[in-house]
Amino acid sequence: MKAQMQKGFTLIELMIVVAIIGILAAIAIPQYQTYIAKSQVSRVMSETGSLRTAVETCLLEGRTTLTTCNVGWTYSNLLGSGEEEGSTLQEGLEITFGSGDTATTIEATFGNSAATAIQDETLTWSRDGDGSWSCDTSVEGKFKPAGCQGEAGGADA
């Protein structure tokens, strides 16, 4: 009589594979969540950073209110609670025009679809009297993008 050959995997082999997948998932999921939050901060930095040109143009032309200055903002699902604030901005985005020594600021507050780790944090572009812009953010250090380092000192852009 011929002996039959074993087909398939043993229970112990399957348990080892399941354990390895579990360990990899335990490491990968937190890393992925960190990656998502950091990419969202970078995205908001880019979206609000593009407003600097429009705000700068309005300042140079003497239009220092949102009713006279159309910044051309497009809705972002990472800011505020998703409600429209006015005809040009959404909740979670605030532009303050300064004059003289008062800084002009563009401030974005994370909310809506932003990662839980950055909810209610802010990212602010500030223009000083000399016309140079700097970025500042209140998000945790591991989520801060290059060029916007927060309390440790804003980076010029």
mmCIF file with all atom_site columns, N, CA, C and O in Angstrom, residues 87-120:
data_model
loop_
_atom_site.group_PDB
_atom_site.id
_atom_site.type_symbol
_atom_site.label_atom_id
_atom_site.label_alt_id
_atom_site.label_comp_id
_atom_site.label_asym_id
_atom_site.label_entity_id
_atom_site.label_seq_id
_atom_site.pdbx_PDB_ins_code
_atom_site.Cartn_x
_atom_site.Cartn_y
_atom_site.Cartn_z
_atom_site.occupancy
_atom_site.B_iso_or_equiv
_atom_site.pdbx_formal_charge
_atom_site.auth_seq_id
_atom_site.auth_comp_id
_atom_site.auth_asym_id
_atom_site.auth_atom_id
_atom_site.pdbx_PDB_model_num
ATOM 1   N N  . SER A 1 87  ? -19.641 84.254 2.395  1.00 0.00 ? 87  SER A N  1
ATOM 2   C CA . SER A 1 87  ? -19.626 84.071 0.956  1.00 0.00 ? 87  SER A CA 1
ATOM 3   C C  . SER A 1 87  ? -18.246 83.680 0.436  1.00 0.00 ? 87  SER A C  1
ATOM 4   O O  . SER A 1 87  ? -18.133 83.097 -0.623 1.00 0.00 ? 87  SER A O  1
ATOM 5   N N  . THR A 1 88  ? -17.185 83.992 1.189  1.00 0.00 ? 88  THR A N  1
ATOM 6   C CA . THR A 1 88  ? -15.849 83.694 0.689  1.00 0.00 ? 88  THR A CA 1
ATOM 7   C C  . THR A 1 88  ? -15.086 82.688 1.531  1.00 0.00 ? 88  THR A C  1
ATOM 8   O O  . THR A 1 88  ? -14.118 82.118 1.065  1.00 0.00 ? 88  THR A O  1
ATOM 9   N N  . LEU A 1 89  ? -15.497 82.459 2.789  1.00 0.00 ? 89  LEU A N  1
ATOM 10  C CA . LEU A 1 89  ? -14.752 81.555 3.665  1.00 0.00 ? 89  LEU A CA 1
ATOM 11  C C  . LEU A 1 89  ? -15.672 80.506 4.262  1.00 0.00 ? 89  LEU A C  1
ATOM 12  O O  . LEU A 1 89  ? -16.878 80.621 4.211  1.00 0.00 ? 89  LEU A O  1
ATOM 13  N N  . GLN A 1 90  ? -15.073 79.506 4.861  1.00 0.00 ? 90  GLN A N  1
ATOM 14  C CA . GLN A 1 90  ? -15.822 78.481 5.568  1.00 0.00 ? 90  GLN A CA 1
ATOM 15  C C  . GLN A 1 90  ? -15.448 78.556 7.040  1.00 0.00 ? 90  GLN A C  1
ATOM 16  O O  . GLN A 1 90  ? -14.456 79.173 7.417  1.00 0.00 ? 90  GLN A O  1
ATOM 17  N N  . GLU A 1 91  ? -16.259 77.914 7.871  1.00 0.00 ? 91  GLU A N  1
ATOM 18  C CA . GLU A 1 91  ? -15.932 77.854 9.285  1.00 0.00 ? 91  GLU A CA 1
ATOM 19  C C  . GLU A 1 91  ? -14.607 77.126 9.448  1.00 0.00 ? 91  GLU A C  1
ATOM 20  O O  . GLU A 1 91  ? -14.346 76.139 8.772  1.00 0.00 ? 91  GLU A O  1
ATOM 21  N N  . GLY A 1 92  ? -13.762 77.611 10.342 1.00 0.00 ? 92  GLY A N  1
ATOM 22  C CA . GLY A 1 92  ? -12.457 77.002 10.556 1.00 0.00 ? 92  GLY A CA 1
ATOM 23  C C  . GLY A 1 92  ? -11.343 77.738 9.836  1.00 0.00 ? 92  GLY A C  1
ATOM 24  O O  . GLY A 1 92  ? -10.185 77.402 9.991  1.00 0.00 ? 92  GLY A O  1
ATOM 25  N N  . LEU A 1 93  ? -11.699 78.740 9.056  1.00 0.00 ? 93  LEU A N  1
ATOM 26  C CA . LEU A 1 93  ? -10.701 79.548 8.359  1.00 0.00 ? 93  LEU A CA 1
ATOM 27  C C  . LEU A 1 93  ? -10.970 81.007 8.674  1.00 0.00 ? 93  LEU A C  1
ATOM 28  O O  . LEU A 1 93  ? -12.101 81.474 8.546  1.00 0.00 ? 93  LEU A O  1
ATOM 29  N N  . GLU A 1 94  ? -9.937  81.694 9.101  1.00 0.00 ? 94  GLU A N  1
ATOM 30  C CA . GLU A 1 94  ? -10.091 83.101 9.458  1.00 0.00 ? 94  GLU A CA 1
ATOM 31  C C  . GLU A 1 94  ? -8.926  83.900 8.895  1.00 0.00 ? 94  GLU A C  1
ATOM 32  O O  . GLU A 1 94  ? -7.773  83.528 9.061  1.00 0.00 ? 94  GLU A O  1
ATOM 33  N N  . ILE A 1 95  ? -9.256  85.001 8.223  1.00 0.00 ? 95  ILE A N  1
ATOM 34  C CA . ILE A 1 95  ? -8.233  85.910 7.704  1.00 0.00 ? 95  ILE A CA 1
ATOM 35  C C  . ILE A 1 95  ? -8.401  87.238 8.419  1.00 0.00 ? 95  ILE A C  1
ATOM 36  O O  . ILE A 1 95  ? -9.487  87.805 8.434  1.00 0.00 ? 95  ILE A O  1
ATOM 37  N N  . THR A 1 96  ? -7.321  87.706 9.032  1.00 0.00 ? 96  THR A N  1
ATOM 38  C CA . THR A 1 96  ? -7.326  88.985 9.729  1.00 0.00 ? 96  THR A CA 1
ATOM 39  C C  . THR A 1 96  ? -6.334  89.897 9.038  1.00 0.00 ? 96  THR A C  1
ATOM 40  O O  . THR A 1 96  ? -5.146  89.581 8.969  1.00 0.00 ? 96  THR A O  1
ATOM 41  N N  . PHE A 1 97  ? -6.835  91.001 8.508  1.00 0.00 ? 97  PHE A N  1
ATOM 42  C CA . PHE A 1 97  ? -5.959  91.968 7.838  1.00 0.00 ? 97  PHE A CA 1
ATOM 43  C C  . PHE A 1 97  ? -5.385  92.914 8.878  1.00 0.00 ? 97  PHE A C  1
ATOM 44  O O  . PHE A 1 97  ? -6.108  93.484 9.684  1.00 0.00 ? 97  PHE A O  1
ATOM 45  N N  . GLY A 1 98  ? -4.080  93.059 8.848  1.00 0.00 ? 98  GLY A N  1
ATOM 46  C CA . GLY A 1 98  ? -3.404  93.962 9.767  1.00 0.00 ? 98  GLY A CA 1
ATOM 47  C C  . GLY A 1 98  ? -3.011  95.244 9.063  1.00 0.00 ? 98  GLY A C  1
ATOM 48  O O  . GLY A 1 98  ? -3.121  95.379 7.846  1.00 0.00 ? 98  GLY A O  1
ATOM 49  N N  . SER A 1 99  ? -2.568  96.186 9.867  1.00 0.00 ? 99  SER A N  1
ATOM 50  C CA . SER A 1 99  ? -2.068  97.443 9.306  1.00 0.00 ? 99  SER A CA 1
ATOM 51  C C  . SER A 1 99  ? -0.940  97.933 10.192 1.00 0.00 ? 99  SER A C  1
ATOM 52  O O  . SER A 1 99  ? -0.980  97.782 11.410 1.00 0.00 ? 99  SER A O  1
ATOM 53  N N  . GLY A 1 100 ? 0.082   98.485 9.583  1.00 0.00 ? 100 GLY A N  1
ATOM 54  C CA . GLY A 1 100 ? 1.221   98.981 10.342 1.00 0.00 ? 100 GLY A CA 1
ATOM 55  C C  . GLY A 1 100 ? 1.947   97.848 11.047 1.00 0.00 ? 100 GLY A C  1
ATOM 56  O O  . GLY A 1 100 ? 2.433   96.918 10.424 1.00 0.00 ? 100 GLY A O  1
ATOM 57  N N  . ASP A 1 101 ? 1.998   97.922 12.394 1.00 0.00 ? 101 ASP A N  1
ATOM 58  C CA . ASP A 1 101 ? 2.697   96.912 13.186 1.00 0.00 ? 101 ASP A CA 1
ATOM 59  C C  . ASP A 1 101 ? 1.849   95.665 13.443 1.00 0.00 ? 101 ASP A C  1
ATOM 60  O O  . ASP A 1 101 ? 2.358   94.664 13.921 1.00 0.00 ? 101 ASP A O  1
ATOM 61  N N  . THR A 1 102 ? 0.562   95.735 13.138 1.00 0.00 ? 102 THR A N  1
ATOM 62  C CA . THR A 1 102 ? -0.322  94.595 13.362 1.00 0.00 ? 102 THR A CA 1
ATOM 63  C C  . THR A 1 102 ? -0.138  93.577 12.242 1.00 0.00 ? 102 THR A C  1
ATOM 64  O O  . THR A 1 102 ? -0.170  93.922 11.068 1.00 0.00 ? 102 THR A O  1
ATOM 65  N N  . ALA A 1 103 ? 0.043   92.326 12.619 1.00 0.00 ? 103 ALA A N  1
ATOM 66  C CA . ALA A 1 103 ? 0.287   91.278 11.634 1.00 0.00 ? 103 ALA A CA 1
ATOM 67  C C  . ALA A 1 103 ? -0.996  90.883 10.911 1.00 0.00 ? 103 ALA A C  1
ATOM 68  O O  . ALA A 1 103 ? -2.077  90.875 11.493 1.00 0.00 ? 103 ALA A O  1
ATOM 69  N N  . THR A 1 104 ? -0.860  90.561 9.641  1.00 0.00 ? 104 THR A N  1
ATOM 70  C CA . THR A 1 104 ? -1.946  89.959 8.877  1.00 0.00 ? 104 THR A CA 1
ATOM 71  C C  . THR A 1 104 ? -1.826  88.453 9.072  1.00 0.00 ? 104 THR A C  1
ATOM 72  O O  . THR A 1 104 ? -0.725  87.905 8.975  1.00 0.00 ? 104 THR A O  1
ATOM 73  N N  . THR A 1 105 ? -2.943  87.785 9.360  1.00 0.00 ? 105 THR A N  1
ATOM 74  C CA . THR A 1 105 ? -2.880  86.352 9.622  1.00 0.00 ? 105 THR A CA 1
ATOM 75  C C  . THR A 1 105 ? -3.927  85.586 8.825  1.00 0.00 ? 105 THR A C  1
ATOM 76  O O  . THR A 1 105 ? -4.992  86.100 8.515  1.00 0.00 ? 105 THR A O  1
ATOM 77  N N  . ILE A 1 106 ? -3.563  84.363 8.482  1.00 0.00 ? 106 ILE A N  1
ATOM 78  C CA . ILE A 1 106 ? -4.474  83.384 7.886  1.00 0.00 ? 106 ILE A CA 1
ATOM 79  C C  . ILE A 1 106 ? -4.437  82.200 8.841  1.00 0.00 ? 106 ILE A C  1
ATOM 80  O O  . ILE A 1 106 ? -3.405  81.551 8.984  1.00 0.00 ? 106 ILE A O  1
ATOM 81  N N  . GLU A 1 107 ? -5.548  81.940 9.530  1.00 0.00 ? 107 GLU A N  1
ATOM 82  C CA . GLU A 1 107 ? -5.577  80.874 10.531 1.00 0.00 ? 107 GLU A CA 1
ATOM 83  C C  . GLU A 1 107 ? -6.588  79.802 10.155 1.00 0.00 ? 107 GLU A C  1
ATOM 84  O O  . GLU A 1 107 ? -7.742  80.098 9.880  1.00 0.00 ? 107 GLU A O  1
ATOM 85  N N  . ALA A 1 108 ? -6.129  78.565 10.151 1.00 0.00 ? 108 ALA A N  1
ATOM 86  C CA . ALA A 1 108 ? -6.980  77.420 9.848  1.00 0.00 ? 108 ALA A CA 1
ATOM 87  C C  . ALA A 1 108 ? -7.075  76.536 11.087 1.00 0.00 ? 108 ALA A C  1
ATOM 88  O O  . ALA A 1 108 ? -6.066  76.247 11.722 1.00 0.00 ? 108 ALA A O  1
ATOM 89  N N  . THR A 1 109 ? -8.299  76.121 11.430 1.00 0.00 ? 109 THR A N  1
ATOM 90  C CA . THR A 1 109 ? -8.528  75.234 12.564 1.00 0.00 ? 109 THR A CA 1
ATOM 91  C C  . THR A 1 109 ? -8.986  73.882 12.033 1.00 0.00 ? 109 THR A C  1
ATOM 92  O O  . THR A 1 109 ? -9.976  73.804 11.309 1.00 0.00 ? 109 THR A O  1
ATOM 93  N N  . PHE A 1 110 ? -8.258  72.835 12.411 1.00 0.00 ? 110 PHE A N  1
ATOM 94  C CA . PHE A 1 110 ? -8.584  71.495 11.933 1.00 0.00 ? 110 PHE A CA 1
ATOM 95  C C  . PHE A 1 110 ? -9.876  71.006 12.570 1.00 0.00 ? 110 PHE A C  1
ATOM 96  O O  . PHE A 1 110 ? -10.125 71.227 13.739 1.00 0.00 ? 110 PHE A O  1
ATOM 97  N N  . GLY A 1 111 ? -10.668 70.325 11.795 1.00 0.00 ? 111 GLY A N  1
ATOM 98  C CA . GLY A 1 111 ? -11.937 69.774 12.265 1.00 0.00 ? 111 GLY A CA 1
ATOM 99  C C  . GLY A 1 111 ? -12.511 68.897 11.180 1.00 0.00 ? 111 GLY A C  1
ATOM 100 O O  . GLY A 1 111 ? -11.790 68.385 10.326 1.00 0.00 ? 111 GLY A O  1
ATOM 101 N N  . ASN A 1 112 ? -13.836 68.765 11.158 1.00 0.00 ? 112 ASN A N  1
ATOM 102 C CA . ASN A 1 112 ? -14.555 68.049 10.109 1.00 0.00 ? 112 ASN A CA 1
ATOM 103 C C  . ASN A 1 112 ? -13.954 66.665 9.864  1.00 0.00 ? 112 ASN A C  1
ATOM 104 O O  . ASN A 1 112 ? -14.069 65.795 10.705 1.00 0.00 ? 112 ASN A O  1
ATOM 105 N N  . SER A 1 113 ? -13.257 66.424 8.766  1.00 0.00 ? 113 SER A N  1
ATOM 106 C CA . SER A 1 113 ? -12.721 65.104 8.418  1.00 0.00 ? 113 SER A CA 1
ATOM 107 C C  . SER A 1 113 ? -11.247 64.932 8.765  1.00 0.00 ? 113 SER A C  1
ATOM 108 O O  . SER A 1 113 ? -10.621 63.970 8.330  1.00 0.00 ? 113 SER A O  1
ATOM 109 N N  . ALA A 1 114 ? -10.686 65.842 9.545  1.00 0.00 ? 114 ALA A N  1
ATOM 110 C CA . ALA A 1 114 ? -9.271  65.735 9.914  1.00 0.00 ? 114 ALA A CA 1
ATOM 111 C C  . ALA A 1 114 ? -9.068  64.578 10.887 1.00 0.00 ? 114 ALA A C  1
ATOM 112 O O  . ALA A 1 114 ? -9.994  64.175 11.596 1.00 0.00 ? 114 ALA A O  1
ATOM 113 N N  . ALA A 1 115 ? -7.863  64.052 10.916 1.00 0.00 ? 115 ALA A N  1
ATOM 114 C CA . ALA A 1 115 ? -7.527  62.949 11.823 1.00 0.00 ? 115 ALA A CA 1
ATOM 115 C C  . ALA A 1 115 ? -7.771  63.362 13.271 1.00 0.00 ? 115 ALA A C  1
ATOM 116 O O  . ALA A 1 115 ? -7.620  64.535 13.629 1.00 0.00 ? 115 ALA A O  1
ATOM 117 N N  . THR A 1 116 ? -8.131  62.411 14.094 1.00 0.00 ? 116 THR A N  1
ATOM 118 C CA . THR A 1 116 ? -8.443  62.686 15.500 1.00 0.00 ? 116 THR A CA 1
ATOM 119 C C  . THR A 1 116 ? -7.269  63.344 16.219 1.00 0.00 ? 116 THR A C  1
ATOM 120 O O  . THR A 1 116 ? -7.471  64.217 17.065 1.00 0.00 ? 116 THR A O  1
ATOM 121 N N  . ALA A 1 117 ? -6.057  62.978 15.896 1.00 0.00 ? 117 ALA A N  1
ATOM 122 C CA . ALA A 1 117 ? -4.875  63.509 16.570 1.00 0.00 ? 117 ALA A CA 1
ATOM 123 C C  . ALA A 1 117 ? -4.670  64.997 16.336 1.00 0.00 ? 117 ALA A C  1
ATOM 124 O O  . ALA A 1 117 ? -3.981  65.657 17.126 1.00 0.00 ? 117 ALA A O  1
ATOM 125 N N  . ILE A 1 118 ? -5.248  65.560 15.282 1.00 0.00 ? 118 ILE A N  1
ATOM 126 C CA . ILE A 1 118 ? -5.042  66.988 14.992 1.00 0.00 ? 118 ILE A CA 1
ATOM 127 C C  . ILE A 1 118 ? -6.331  67.799 15.085 1.00 0.00 ? 118 ILE A C  1
ATOM 128 O O  . ILE A 1 118 ? -6.324  68.995 14.776 1.00 0.00 ? 118 ILE A O  1
ATOM 129 N N  . GLN A 1 119 ? -7.426  67.186 15.530 1.00 0.00 ? 119 GLN A N  1
ATOM 130 C CA . GLN A 1 119 ? -8.690  67.906 15.686 1.00 0.00 ? 119 GLN A CA 1
ATOM 131 C C  . GLN A 1 119 ? -8.492  69.113 16.601 1.00 0.00 ? 119 GLN A C  1
ATOM 132 O O  . GLN A 1 119 ? -7.826  69.035 17.626 1.00 0.00 ? 119 GLN A O  1
ATOM 133 N N  . ASP A 1 120 ? -9.081  70.245 16.224 1.00 0.00 ? 120 ASP A N  1
ATOM 134 C CA . ASP A 1 120 ? -9.071  71.497 16.998 1.00 0.00 ? 120 ASP A CA 1
ATOM 135 C C  . ASP A 1 120 ? -7.695  72.152 17.107 1.00 0.00 ? 120 ASP A C  1
ATOM 136 O O  . ASP A 1 120 ? -7.538  73.143 17.823 1.00 0.00 ? 120 ASP A O  1
#
